[in-house]
Short mmCIF file of C-alpha atoms and ligand atoms in Angstrom, two decimals:
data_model
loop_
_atom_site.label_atom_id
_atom_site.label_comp_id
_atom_site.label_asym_id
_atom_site.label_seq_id
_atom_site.Cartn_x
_atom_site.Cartn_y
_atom_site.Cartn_z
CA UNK F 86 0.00 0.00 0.00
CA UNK F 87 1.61 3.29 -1.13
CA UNK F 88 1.06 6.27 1.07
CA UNK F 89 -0.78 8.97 0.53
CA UNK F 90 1.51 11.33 0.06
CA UNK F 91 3.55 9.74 -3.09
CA UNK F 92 -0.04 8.96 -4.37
CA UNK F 93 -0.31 12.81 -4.42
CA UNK F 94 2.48 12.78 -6.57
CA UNK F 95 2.23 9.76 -8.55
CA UNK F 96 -1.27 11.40 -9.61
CA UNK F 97 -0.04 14.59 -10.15
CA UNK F 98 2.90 13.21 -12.56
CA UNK F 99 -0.35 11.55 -14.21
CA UNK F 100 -2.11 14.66 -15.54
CA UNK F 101 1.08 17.00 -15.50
CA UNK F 102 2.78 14.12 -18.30
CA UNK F 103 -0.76 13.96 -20.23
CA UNK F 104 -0.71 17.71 -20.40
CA UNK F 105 2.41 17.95 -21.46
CA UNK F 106 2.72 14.94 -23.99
CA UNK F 107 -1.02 14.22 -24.58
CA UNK F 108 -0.73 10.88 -23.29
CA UNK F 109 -0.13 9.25 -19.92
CA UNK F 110 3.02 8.06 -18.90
CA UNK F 111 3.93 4.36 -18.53
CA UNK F 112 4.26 2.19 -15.63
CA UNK F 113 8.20 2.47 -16.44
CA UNK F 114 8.30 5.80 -16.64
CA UNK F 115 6.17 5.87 -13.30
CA UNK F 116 8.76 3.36 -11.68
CA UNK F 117 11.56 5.28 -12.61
CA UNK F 118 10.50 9.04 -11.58
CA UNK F 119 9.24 7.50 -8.22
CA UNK F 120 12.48 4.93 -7.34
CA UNK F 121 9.80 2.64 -7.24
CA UNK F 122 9.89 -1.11 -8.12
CA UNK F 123 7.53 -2.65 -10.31
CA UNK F 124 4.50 -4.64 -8.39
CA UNK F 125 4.90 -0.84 -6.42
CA UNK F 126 4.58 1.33 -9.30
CA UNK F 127 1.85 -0.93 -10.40
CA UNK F 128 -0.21 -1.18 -6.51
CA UNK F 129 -0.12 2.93 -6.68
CA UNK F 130 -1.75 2.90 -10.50
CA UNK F 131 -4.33 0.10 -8.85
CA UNK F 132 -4.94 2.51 -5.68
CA UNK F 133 -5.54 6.06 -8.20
CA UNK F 134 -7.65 4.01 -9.88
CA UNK F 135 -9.97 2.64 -6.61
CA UNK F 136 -9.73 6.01 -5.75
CA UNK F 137 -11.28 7.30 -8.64
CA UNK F 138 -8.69 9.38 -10.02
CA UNK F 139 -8.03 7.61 -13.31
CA UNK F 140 -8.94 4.68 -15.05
CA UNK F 141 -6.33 1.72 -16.19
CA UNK F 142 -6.97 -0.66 -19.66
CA UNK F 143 -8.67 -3.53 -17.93
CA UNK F 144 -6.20 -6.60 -16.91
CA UNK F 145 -3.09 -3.91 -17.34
CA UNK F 146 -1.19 -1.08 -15.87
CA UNK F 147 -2.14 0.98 -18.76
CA UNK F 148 -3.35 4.19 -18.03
CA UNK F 149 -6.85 4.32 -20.10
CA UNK F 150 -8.36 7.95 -18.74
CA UNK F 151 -7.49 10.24 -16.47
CA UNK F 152 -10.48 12.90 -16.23
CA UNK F 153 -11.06 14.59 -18.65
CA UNK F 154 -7.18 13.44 -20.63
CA UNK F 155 -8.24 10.40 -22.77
CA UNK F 156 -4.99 8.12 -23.75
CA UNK F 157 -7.13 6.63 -26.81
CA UNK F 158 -8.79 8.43 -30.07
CA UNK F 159 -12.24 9.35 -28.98
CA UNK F 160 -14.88 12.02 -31.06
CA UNK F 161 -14.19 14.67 -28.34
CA UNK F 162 -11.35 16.95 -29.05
CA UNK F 163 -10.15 19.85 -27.25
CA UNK F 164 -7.79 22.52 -28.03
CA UNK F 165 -6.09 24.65 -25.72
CA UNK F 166 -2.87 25.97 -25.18
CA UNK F 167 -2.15 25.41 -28.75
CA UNK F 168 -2.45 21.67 -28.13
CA UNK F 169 -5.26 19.27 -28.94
CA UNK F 170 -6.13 16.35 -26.34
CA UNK F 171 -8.62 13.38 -26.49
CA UNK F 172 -11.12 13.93 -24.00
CA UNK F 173 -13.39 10.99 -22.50
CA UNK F 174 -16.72 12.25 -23.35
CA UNK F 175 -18.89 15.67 -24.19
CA UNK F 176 -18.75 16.32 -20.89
CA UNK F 177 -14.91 15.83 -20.21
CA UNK F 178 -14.54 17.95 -23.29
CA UNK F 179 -15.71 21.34 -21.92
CA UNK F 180 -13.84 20.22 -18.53
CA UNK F 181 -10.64 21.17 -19.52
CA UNK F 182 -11.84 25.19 -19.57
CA UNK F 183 -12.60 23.92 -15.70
CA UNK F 184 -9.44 22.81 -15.09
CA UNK F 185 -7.50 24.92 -16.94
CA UNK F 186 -9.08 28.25 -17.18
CA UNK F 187 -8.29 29.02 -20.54
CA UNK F 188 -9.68 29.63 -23.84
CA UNK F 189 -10.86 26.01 -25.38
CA UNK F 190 -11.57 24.76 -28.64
CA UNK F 191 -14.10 21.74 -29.27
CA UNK F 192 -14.12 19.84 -32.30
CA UNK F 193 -17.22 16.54 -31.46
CA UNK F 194 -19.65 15.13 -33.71
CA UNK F 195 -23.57 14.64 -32.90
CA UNK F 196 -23.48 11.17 -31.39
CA UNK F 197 -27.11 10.57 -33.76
CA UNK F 198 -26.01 11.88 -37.41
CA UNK F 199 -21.50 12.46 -36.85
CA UNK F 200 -22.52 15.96 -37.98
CA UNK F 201 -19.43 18.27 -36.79
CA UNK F 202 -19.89 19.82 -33.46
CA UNK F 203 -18.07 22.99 -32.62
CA UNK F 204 -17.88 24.72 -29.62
CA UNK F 205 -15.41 28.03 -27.80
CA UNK F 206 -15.20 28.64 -24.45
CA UNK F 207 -14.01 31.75 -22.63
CA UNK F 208 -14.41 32.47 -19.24
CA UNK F 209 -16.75 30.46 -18.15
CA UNK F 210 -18.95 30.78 -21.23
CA UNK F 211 -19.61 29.05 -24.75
CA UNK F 212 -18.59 32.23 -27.29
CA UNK F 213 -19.52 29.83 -29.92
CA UNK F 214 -21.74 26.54 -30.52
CA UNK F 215 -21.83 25.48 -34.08
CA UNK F 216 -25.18 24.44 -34.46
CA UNK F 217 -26.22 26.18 -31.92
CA UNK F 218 -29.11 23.69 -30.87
CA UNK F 219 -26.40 21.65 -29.11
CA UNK F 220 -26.34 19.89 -26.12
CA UNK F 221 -24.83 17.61 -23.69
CA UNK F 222 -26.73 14.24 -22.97
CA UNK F 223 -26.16 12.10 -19.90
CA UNK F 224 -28.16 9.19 -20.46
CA UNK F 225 -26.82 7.78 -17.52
CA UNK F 226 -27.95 9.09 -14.05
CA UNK F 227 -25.09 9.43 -11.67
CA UNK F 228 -25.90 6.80 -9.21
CA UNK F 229 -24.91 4.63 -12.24
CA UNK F 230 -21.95 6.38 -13.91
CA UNK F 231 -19.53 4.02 -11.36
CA UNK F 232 -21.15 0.90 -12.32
CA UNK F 233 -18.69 0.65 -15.69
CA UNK F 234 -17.35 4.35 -15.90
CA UNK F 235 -15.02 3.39 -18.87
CA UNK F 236 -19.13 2.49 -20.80
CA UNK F 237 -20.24 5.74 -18.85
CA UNK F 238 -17.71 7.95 -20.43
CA UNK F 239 -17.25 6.15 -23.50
CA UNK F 240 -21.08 5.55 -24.77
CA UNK F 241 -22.95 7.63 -22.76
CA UNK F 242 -22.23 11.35 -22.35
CA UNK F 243 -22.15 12.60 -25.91
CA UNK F 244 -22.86 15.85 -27.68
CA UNK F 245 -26.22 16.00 -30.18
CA UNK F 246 -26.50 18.58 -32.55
CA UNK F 247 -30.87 19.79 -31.62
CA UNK F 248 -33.17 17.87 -29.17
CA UNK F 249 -34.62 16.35 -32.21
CA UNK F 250 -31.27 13.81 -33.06
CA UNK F 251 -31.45 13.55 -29.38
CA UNK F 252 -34.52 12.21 -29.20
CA UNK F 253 -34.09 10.17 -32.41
CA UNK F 254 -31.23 8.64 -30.64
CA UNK F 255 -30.73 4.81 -29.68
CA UNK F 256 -29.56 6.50 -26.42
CA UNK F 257 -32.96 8.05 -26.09
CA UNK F 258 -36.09 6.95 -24.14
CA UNK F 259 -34.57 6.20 -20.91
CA UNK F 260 -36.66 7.01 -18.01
CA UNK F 261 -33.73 9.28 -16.10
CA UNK F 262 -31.77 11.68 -18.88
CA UNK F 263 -31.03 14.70 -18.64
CA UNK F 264 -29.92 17.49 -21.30
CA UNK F 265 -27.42 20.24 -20.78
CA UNK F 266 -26.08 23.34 -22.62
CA UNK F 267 -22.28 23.70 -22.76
CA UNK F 268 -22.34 26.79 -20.04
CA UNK F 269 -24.29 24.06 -17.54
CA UNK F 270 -21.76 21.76 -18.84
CA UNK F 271 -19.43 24.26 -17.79
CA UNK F 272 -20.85 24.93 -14.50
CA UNK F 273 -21.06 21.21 -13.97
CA UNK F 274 -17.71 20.95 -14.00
CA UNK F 275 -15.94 23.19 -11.82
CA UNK F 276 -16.21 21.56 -8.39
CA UNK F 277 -14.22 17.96 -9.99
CA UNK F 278 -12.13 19.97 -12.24
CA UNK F 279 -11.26 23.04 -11.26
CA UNK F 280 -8.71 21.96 -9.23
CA UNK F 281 -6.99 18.77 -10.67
CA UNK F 282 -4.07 20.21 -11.13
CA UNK F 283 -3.22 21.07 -7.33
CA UNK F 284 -0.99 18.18 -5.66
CA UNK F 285 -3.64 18.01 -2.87
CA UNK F 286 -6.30 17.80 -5.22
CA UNK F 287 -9.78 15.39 -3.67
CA UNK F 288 -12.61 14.66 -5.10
CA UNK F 289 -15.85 16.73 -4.01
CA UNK F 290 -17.63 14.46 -1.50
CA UNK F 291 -21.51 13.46 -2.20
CA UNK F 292 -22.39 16.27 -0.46
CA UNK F 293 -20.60 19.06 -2.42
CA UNK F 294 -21.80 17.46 -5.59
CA UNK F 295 -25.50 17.30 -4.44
CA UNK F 296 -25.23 21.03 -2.86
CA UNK F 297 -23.33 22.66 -6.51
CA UNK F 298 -26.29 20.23 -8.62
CA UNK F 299 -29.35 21.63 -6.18
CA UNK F 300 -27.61 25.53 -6.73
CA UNK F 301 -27.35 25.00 -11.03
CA UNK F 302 -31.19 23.95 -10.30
CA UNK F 303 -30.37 20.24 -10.93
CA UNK F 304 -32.54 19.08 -8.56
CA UNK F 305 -34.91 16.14 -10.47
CA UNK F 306 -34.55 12.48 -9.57
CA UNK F 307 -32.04 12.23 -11.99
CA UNK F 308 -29.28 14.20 -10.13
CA UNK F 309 -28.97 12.48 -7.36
CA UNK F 310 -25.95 10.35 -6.03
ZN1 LIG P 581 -27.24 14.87 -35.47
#
């Protein structure tokens, strides 16, 4: 069991390599910035990821995801800092103006029709969404997302271009959905994001989340945890 403290770092080294490379360091590279051996490298990877900090490829040490950094091609792009990053899903997407603070760049596709979907952010607000009908669609509730959060993020937060591609969706139809515009999106994300890059970074606890959802007037049976 590592301790806390060089899982701090280990997970900091995480998001400050993906930032700087676009893609997650190795288990080597891990083991040899940290002096550690390799079953230790590896048990720190396996406690970020209990933790909830970042996901691995199933049956490796691969790092997979490490909110919102994707270390696979996905339809969510983001550009920022002159860089362009895979991010997880729609909603990882507009996370990195969270995280980061400045300007973004979207490039998606509606998850219905893979119709282009761009979008700008600047402080704290879209300054462009091309169509401008889009939205962010959860069709998982929370209580779920945990279940399989590599499906979660993968299948099932995605952008659609109107309500009507939305609705014409096989994601559709579910009793709990809920849509979002990319300034909820936003707004959504700051309490998990806005901080990741501090090396005493911790997830909000249930009650932050439910508090931040009940203030953005999230408050339906859907958003609850
Ligand atoms: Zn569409």
């Amino acid at each position: 069991m590592a301790d806390a403290k060089q899982q701090q770092r280990v997970r900091l080294f995480i998001f400050e390599q993906f930032l700087e490379h676009g893609v997650p360091p190795v288990l080597e590279e891990v083991m040899t910035a940290f002096s550690l051996s390799r079953a230790d490298a590896e048990a720190v990877l396996i406690d970020l990821e209990a933790a909830r900090h970042i996901a691995l490829v199933k049956g490796t040490a691969r790092i997979l995801m490490a909110w919102p950094f994707s270390a696979v091609a996905t339809p969510f792009r983001t550009t920022v800092r002159g860089r362009t990053y895979f991010a997880n899903c729609a909603w990882d997407a507009i996370a990195f103006h969270a995280m980061l603070g400045d300007d973004i760049a979207v490039d998606s596709f509606c998850h219905h029709c893979g119709k282009p979907i761009q979008i700008e952010m600047s402080e704290g607000h879209a300054t462009r969404v091309d169509p401008p009908e889009t939205l962010v669609y959860f069709a998982r509730p929370p209580t779920e997302w945990w279940e399989d959060i590599t499906t979660t993020c993968g299948n099932t937060m995605v952008f659609f271009a109107s309500p009507e591609h939305r609705d014409e969706s096989d994601l559709a139809g579910a009793d709990e959905s809920n849509s979002l515009t990319p300034d909820q999106t936003y707004t959504l994300s700051v309490p998990s994001y806005g901080t990741k890059l501090a090396l005493d970074y911790a997830r909000p606890s249930k009650e932050v989340y439910l508090a931040h959802w009940a203030a953005m007037g999230l408050s339906t049976g859907f958003w609850k945890l």
